[in-house]
Amino acid sequence: MTEAKRLAGERAIDYVEDGMIVGVGTGSTVAFFIDALARIKDRIRGTVSSSEQSTRRLQMHGIEVLDLNSTGPLSLYVDGADECDPHKRLIKGGGAALTREKIIAEASDKFVCIIDPAKRVDVLGRFPLPIEVVPMARSLVARQIVAKTGGQPVWRDGVVTDNGNVVLDVHNLSITDPVGVETALNQIPGVVSVGLFARRPADVVIVGGEPPLVF
Ligand code: 5RP
């Protein structure tokens, strides 16, 4: 799968235009995109990063990282996913960066999602759904998740997000109404972000392969 991730990450460079400020996601697939972006770094104005992890890699390459508050809307966001359905709706947050990823996706005109073939599913939910939660609300949110979805929330013990919060991974879901589930879970006090990207899905999905599949 590493090779598929590399092929997807490098193909996403086709969407980068001169003078752009590029939104950059998080994860091992995005790492290949960042490495490819480094080769054309003089053609872009900079990046907005979704995590401390990606910021470190961007800066290691000498790529400028800007504050979203000063850039305004972005033309392009490139990020990976943990699952992708045929409608380009996603589960994200395996790397615990879902909140900043969701913010940048919302701020971007075009969201290009880069995945390996194993991420493709017909129905979302086999990958446990990550939910970022304010620490004091962890048990409250877990109880409400069970009541609303029937899924089994598991605390990702030892993980603190870049925003100082915790993550619950919800197992045993079959998400036939991703927009409805995203909306319902967003209503629970203490939920910071739901790792469903259904209300704002990807615009383009690149599945790594020889050649990559684009839909
Ligand atoms: C991080 C994410 C990642 O995009 C997702 O976990 C995929 O990671 P990888 O490219 O390493 O398989 O959502 O929060």
GROMACS .gro file of C-alpha atoms and ligand atoms in nm:
model
  229
    1MET     CA    1   0.000   0.000   0.000
    2THR     CA    2   0.297   0.234   0.047
    3GLU     CA    3   0.352   0.247  -0.328
    4ALA     CA    4  -0.018   0.323  -0.388
    5LYS     CA    5   0.003   0.607  -0.137
    6ARG     CA    6   0.308   0.748  -0.311
    7LEU     CA    7   0.137   0.734  -0.652
    8ALA     CA    8  -0.173   0.910  -0.516
    9GLY     CA    9   0.030   1.176  -0.337
   10GLU     CA   10   0.242   1.255  -0.641
   11ARG     CA   11  -0.058   1.266  -0.875
   12ALA     CA   12  -0.220   1.536  -0.658
   13ILE     CA   13   0.058   1.774  -0.764
   14ASP     CA   14  -0.133   1.808  -1.095
   15TYR     CA   15  -0.391   2.018  -0.906
   16VAL     CA   16  -0.137   2.269  -0.774
   17GLU     CA   17  -0.126   2.591  -0.977
   18ASP     CA   18   0.134   2.866  -0.974
   19GLY     CA   19   0.090   3.121  -0.694
   20MET     CA   20  -0.147   2.904  -0.490
   21ILE     CA   21  -0.164   2.874  -0.115
   22VAL     CA   22  -0.219   2.501  -0.067
   23GLY     CA   23  -0.409   2.343   0.222
   24VAL     CA   24  -0.221   2.037   0.343
   25GLY     CA   25  -0.373   1.744   0.534
   26THR     CA   26  -0.211   1.487   0.759
   27GLY     CA   27  -0.092   1.126   0.735
   28SER     CA   28   0.140   0.892   0.550
   29THR     CA   29  -0.022   0.955   0.209
   30VAL     CA   30  -0.001   1.330   0.257
   31ALA     CA   31   0.368   1.290   0.348
   32PHE     CA   32   0.428   1.179  -0.013
   33PHE     CA   33   0.234   1.483  -0.136
   34ILE     CA   34   0.446   1.713   0.082
   35ASP     CA   35   0.767   1.558  -0.050
   36ALA     CA   36   0.645   1.611  -0.408
   37LEU     CA   37   0.535   1.966  -0.325
   38ALA     CA   38   0.888   2.041  -0.205
   39ARG     CA   39   1.010   1.992  -0.562
   40ILE     CA   40   0.789   2.280  -0.685
   41LYS     CA   41   0.794   2.492  -0.370
   42ASP     CA   42   0.917   2.801  -0.553
   43ARG     CA   43   0.598   2.803  -0.763
   44ILE     CA   44   0.356   2.833  -0.466
   45ARG     CA   45   0.295   3.118  -0.217
   46GLY     CA   46   0.281   2.885   0.080
   47THR     CA   47   0.068   2.633   0.264
   48VAL     CA   48  -0.183   2.604   0.547
   49SER     CA   49  -0.118   2.297   0.760
   50SER     CA   50  -0.371   2.072   0.937
   51SER     CA   51  -0.135   1.941   1.207
   52GLU     CA   52   0.190   1.991   1.392
   53GLN     CA   53   0.313   1.672   1.219
   54SER     CA   54   0.256   1.814   0.871
   55THR     CA   55   0.392   2.154   0.973
   56ARG     CA   56   0.721   1.989   1.078
   57ARG     CA   57   0.751   1.808   0.744
   58LEU     CA   58   0.664   2.120   0.543
   59GLN     CA   59   0.915   2.332   0.733
   60MET     CA   60   1.181   2.062   0.703
   61HIS     CA   61   1.148   2.110   0.326
   62GLY     CA   62   1.163   2.490   0.360
   63ILE     CA   63   0.797   2.531   0.260
   64GLU     CA   64   0.627   2.828   0.422
   65VAL     CA   65   0.334   2.753   0.657
   66LEU     CA   66   0.076   3.031   0.688
   67ASP     CA   67  -0.210   3.106   0.928
   68LEU     CA   68  -0.554   3.040   0.780
   69ASN     CA   69  -0.677   3.363   0.941
   70SER     CA   70  -0.440   3.563   0.724
   71THR     CA   71  -0.480   3.370   0.398
   72GLY     CA   72  -0.857   3.379   0.361
   73PRO     CA   73  -1.027   3.106   0.150
   74LEU     CA   74  -0.800   2.853  -0.020
   75SER     CA   75  -0.824   2.723  -0.376
   76LEU     CA   76  -0.699   2.373  -0.299
   77TYR     CA   77  -0.686   2.128  -0.009
   78VAL     CA   78  -0.510   1.792  -0.040
   79ASP     CA   79  -0.564   1.528   0.228
   80GLY     CA   80  -0.591   1.154   0.283
   81ALA     CA   81  -0.875   0.952   0.437
   82ASP     CA   82  -0.940   0.634   0.632
   83GLU     CA   83  -1.247   0.541   0.424
   84CYS     CA   84  -1.411   0.678   0.110
   85ASP     CA   85  -1.751   0.585  -0.033
   86PRO     CA   86  -1.863   0.617  -0.398
   87HIS     CA   87  -2.009   0.963  -0.322
   88LYS     CA   88  -1.666   1.089  -0.202
   89ARG     CA   89  -1.790   1.100   0.157
   90LEU     CA   90  -1.512   1.016   0.400
   91ILE     CA   91  -1.413   0.893   0.741
   92LYS     CA   92  -1.107   1.080   0.861
   93GLY     CA   93  -0.921   1.129   1.187
   94GLY     CA   94  -0.713   0.812   1.212
   95GLY     CA   95  -0.422   1.049   1.274
   96ALA     CA   96  -0.628   1.254   1.525
   97ALA     CA   97  -0.604   1.568   1.310
   98LEU     CA   98  -0.973   1.576   1.211
   99THR     CA   99  -1.068   1.916   1.352
  100ARG     CA  100  -0.808   2.122   1.168
  101GLU     CA  101  -0.862   1.902   0.861
  102LYS     CA  102  -1.233   1.981   0.868
  103ILE     CA  103  -1.167   2.353   0.906
  104ILE     CA  104  -0.934   2.362   0.607
  105ALA     CA  105  -1.167   2.146   0.395
  106GLU     CA  106  -1.449   2.391   0.468
  107ALA     CA  107  -1.226   2.688   0.378
  108SER     CA  108  -1.122   2.536   0.043
  109ASP     CA  109  -1.283   2.556  -0.300
  110LYS     CA  110  -1.148   2.215  -0.407
  111PHE     CA  111  -1.075   1.920  -0.178
  112VAL     CA  112  -0.860   1.656  -0.346
  113CYS     CA  113  -0.855   1.334  -0.144
  114ILE     CA  114  -0.563   1.094  -0.193
  115ILE     CA  115  -0.607   0.730  -0.089
  116ASP     CA  116  -0.481   0.379  -0.150
  117PRO     CA  117  -0.732   0.123  -0.286
  118ALA     CA  118  -0.793  -0.037   0.057
  119LYS     CA  119  -0.972   0.280   0.169
  120ARG     CA  120  -1.260   0.238  -0.077
  121VAL     CA  121  -1.586   0.109   0.071
  122ASP     CA  122  -1.951   0.097  -0.034
  123VAL     CA  123  -2.079   0.192   0.313
  124LEU     CA  124  -1.877   0.392   0.566
  125GLY     CA  125  -1.821   0.255   0.916
  126ARG     CA  126  -1.589  -0.044   0.905
  127PHE     CA  127  -1.310   0.193   1.014
  128PRO     CA  128  -1.397   0.313   1.367
  129LEU     CA  129  -1.536   0.668   1.344
  130PRO     CA  130  -1.306   0.919   1.524
  131ILE     CA  131  -1.471   1.193   1.727
  132GLU     CA  132  -1.269   1.472   1.894
  133VAL     CA  133  -1.410   1.555   2.235
  134VAL     CA  134  -1.342   1.811   2.511
  135PRO     CA  135  -1.180   1.598   2.789
  136MET     CA  136  -1.438   1.667   3.064
  137ALA     CA  137  -1.723   1.560   2.833
  138ARG     CA  138  -1.572   1.222   2.738
  139SER     CA  139  -1.814   1.000   2.933
  140LEU     CA  140  -2.120   1.213   2.856
  141VAL     CA  141  -2.042   1.207   2.486
  142ALA     CA  142  -1.973   0.833   2.492
  143ARG     CA  143  -2.315   0.762   2.648
  144GLN     CA  144  -2.493   0.980   2.393
  145ILE     CA  145  -2.308   0.818   2.103
  146VAL     CA  146  -2.435   0.478   2.219
  147ALA     CA  147  -2.789   0.614   2.248
  148LYS     CA  148  -2.787   0.791   1.910
  149THR     CA  149  -2.599   0.538   1.696
  150GLY     CA  150  -2.578   0.204   1.876
  151GLY     CA  151  -2.203   0.213   1.807
  152GLN     CA  152  -1.937   0.135   2.067
  153PRO     CA  153  -1.715   0.433   2.154
  154VAL     CA  154  -1.360   0.348   2.262
  155TRP     CA  155  -1.134   0.613   2.418
  156ARG     CA  156  -0.807   0.641   2.222
  157ASP     CA  157  -0.609   0.623   2.544
  158GLY     CA  158  -0.294   0.833   2.562
  159VAL     CA  159  -0.376   1.045   2.257
  160VAL     CA  160  -0.413   1.422   2.298
  161THR     CA  161  -0.496   1.618   1.984
  162ASP     CA  162  -0.312   1.932   1.869
  163ASN     CA  163  -0.606   2.120   2.024
  164GLY     CA  164  -0.566   1.957   2.368
  165ASN     CA  165  -0.867   1.727   2.334
  166VAL     CA  166  -0.926   1.350   2.339
  167VAL     CA  167  -1.054   1.111   2.070
  168LEU     CA  168  -1.332   0.853   2.087
  169ASP     CA  169  -1.331   0.589   1.811
  170VAL     CA  170  -1.681   0.454   1.745
  171HIS     CA  171  -1.687   0.086   1.645
  172ASN     CA  172  -1.960  -0.130   1.492
  173LEU     CA  173  -2.123   0.133   1.272
  174SER     CA  174  -2.276   0.091   0.928
  175ILE     CA  175  -2.335   0.450   0.822
  176THR     CA  176  -2.608   0.449   0.558
  177ASP     CA  177  -2.698   0.816   0.622
  178PRO     CA  178  -2.359   0.989   0.669
  179VAL     CA  179  -2.500   1.344   0.658
  180GLY     CA  180  -2.763   1.257   0.919
  181VAL     CA  181  -2.512   1.088   1.150
  182GLU     CA  182  -2.263   1.373   1.113
  183THR     CA  183  -2.536   1.627   1.194
  184ALA     CA  184  -2.671   1.431   1.492
  185LEU     CA  185  -2.330   1.373   1.652
  186ASN     CA  186  -2.232   1.737   1.602
  187GLN     CA  187  -2.520   1.835   1.833
  188ILE     CA  188  -2.376   1.662   2.142
  189PRO     CA  189  -2.225   1.918   2.383
  190GLY     CA  190  -1.854   1.846   2.417
  191VAL     CA  191  -1.811   1.715   2.062
  192VAL     CA  192  -1.551   1.928   1.886
  193SER     CA  193  -1.548   1.747   1.550
  194VAL     CA  194  -1.692   1.433   1.396
  195GLY     CA  195  -1.462   1.246   1.159
  196LEU     CA  196  -1.736   1.212   0.898
  197PHE     CA  197  -1.677   1.435   0.598
  198ALA     CA  198  -2.022   1.400   0.441
  199ARG     CA  199  -2.174   1.749   0.457
  200ARG     CA  200  -1.853   1.867   0.291
  201PRO     CA  201  -1.724   1.562   0.098
  202ALA     CA  202  -1.417   1.553  -0.126
  203ASP     CA  203  -1.449   1.704  -0.473
  204VAL     CA  204  -1.193   1.477  -0.638
  205VAL     CA  205  -1.062   1.139  -0.519
  206ILE     CA  206  -0.730   0.999  -0.641
  207VAL     CA  207  -0.682   0.628  -0.578
  208GLY     CA  208  -0.315   0.536  -0.604
  209GLY     CA  209  -0.230   0.275  -0.869
  210GLU     CA  210  -0.064   0.230  -1.208
  211PRO     CA  211  -0.223   0.446  -1.340
  212PRO     CA  212  -0.406   0.625  -1.056
  213LEU     CA  213  -0.788   0.616  -1.068
  214VAL     CA  214  -0.948   0.960  -1.046
  215PHE     CA  215  -1.319   1.013  -0.975
  2165RP     C1  216  -0.550   1.207   0.982
  2165RP     C2  217  -0.629   1.155   0.868
  2165RP     C3  218  -0.556   1.085   0.760
  2165RP     O1  219  -0.584   1.148   0.640
  2165RP     C4  220  -0.602   0.941   0.754
  2165RP     O2  221  -0.583   0.881   0.882
  2165RP     C5  222  -0.526   0.862   0.648
  2165RP     O3  223  -0.393   0.844   0.686
  2165RP     P1  224  -0.289   0.767   0.596
  2165RP     O4  225  -0.267   0.848   0.472
  2165RP     O5  226  -0.166   0.759   0.684
  2165RP     O6  227  -0.345   0.630   0.565
  2165RP     O7  228  -0.749   1.171   0.860
  2165RP     O8  229  -0.632   1.261   1.083
   0.00000   0.00000   0.00000
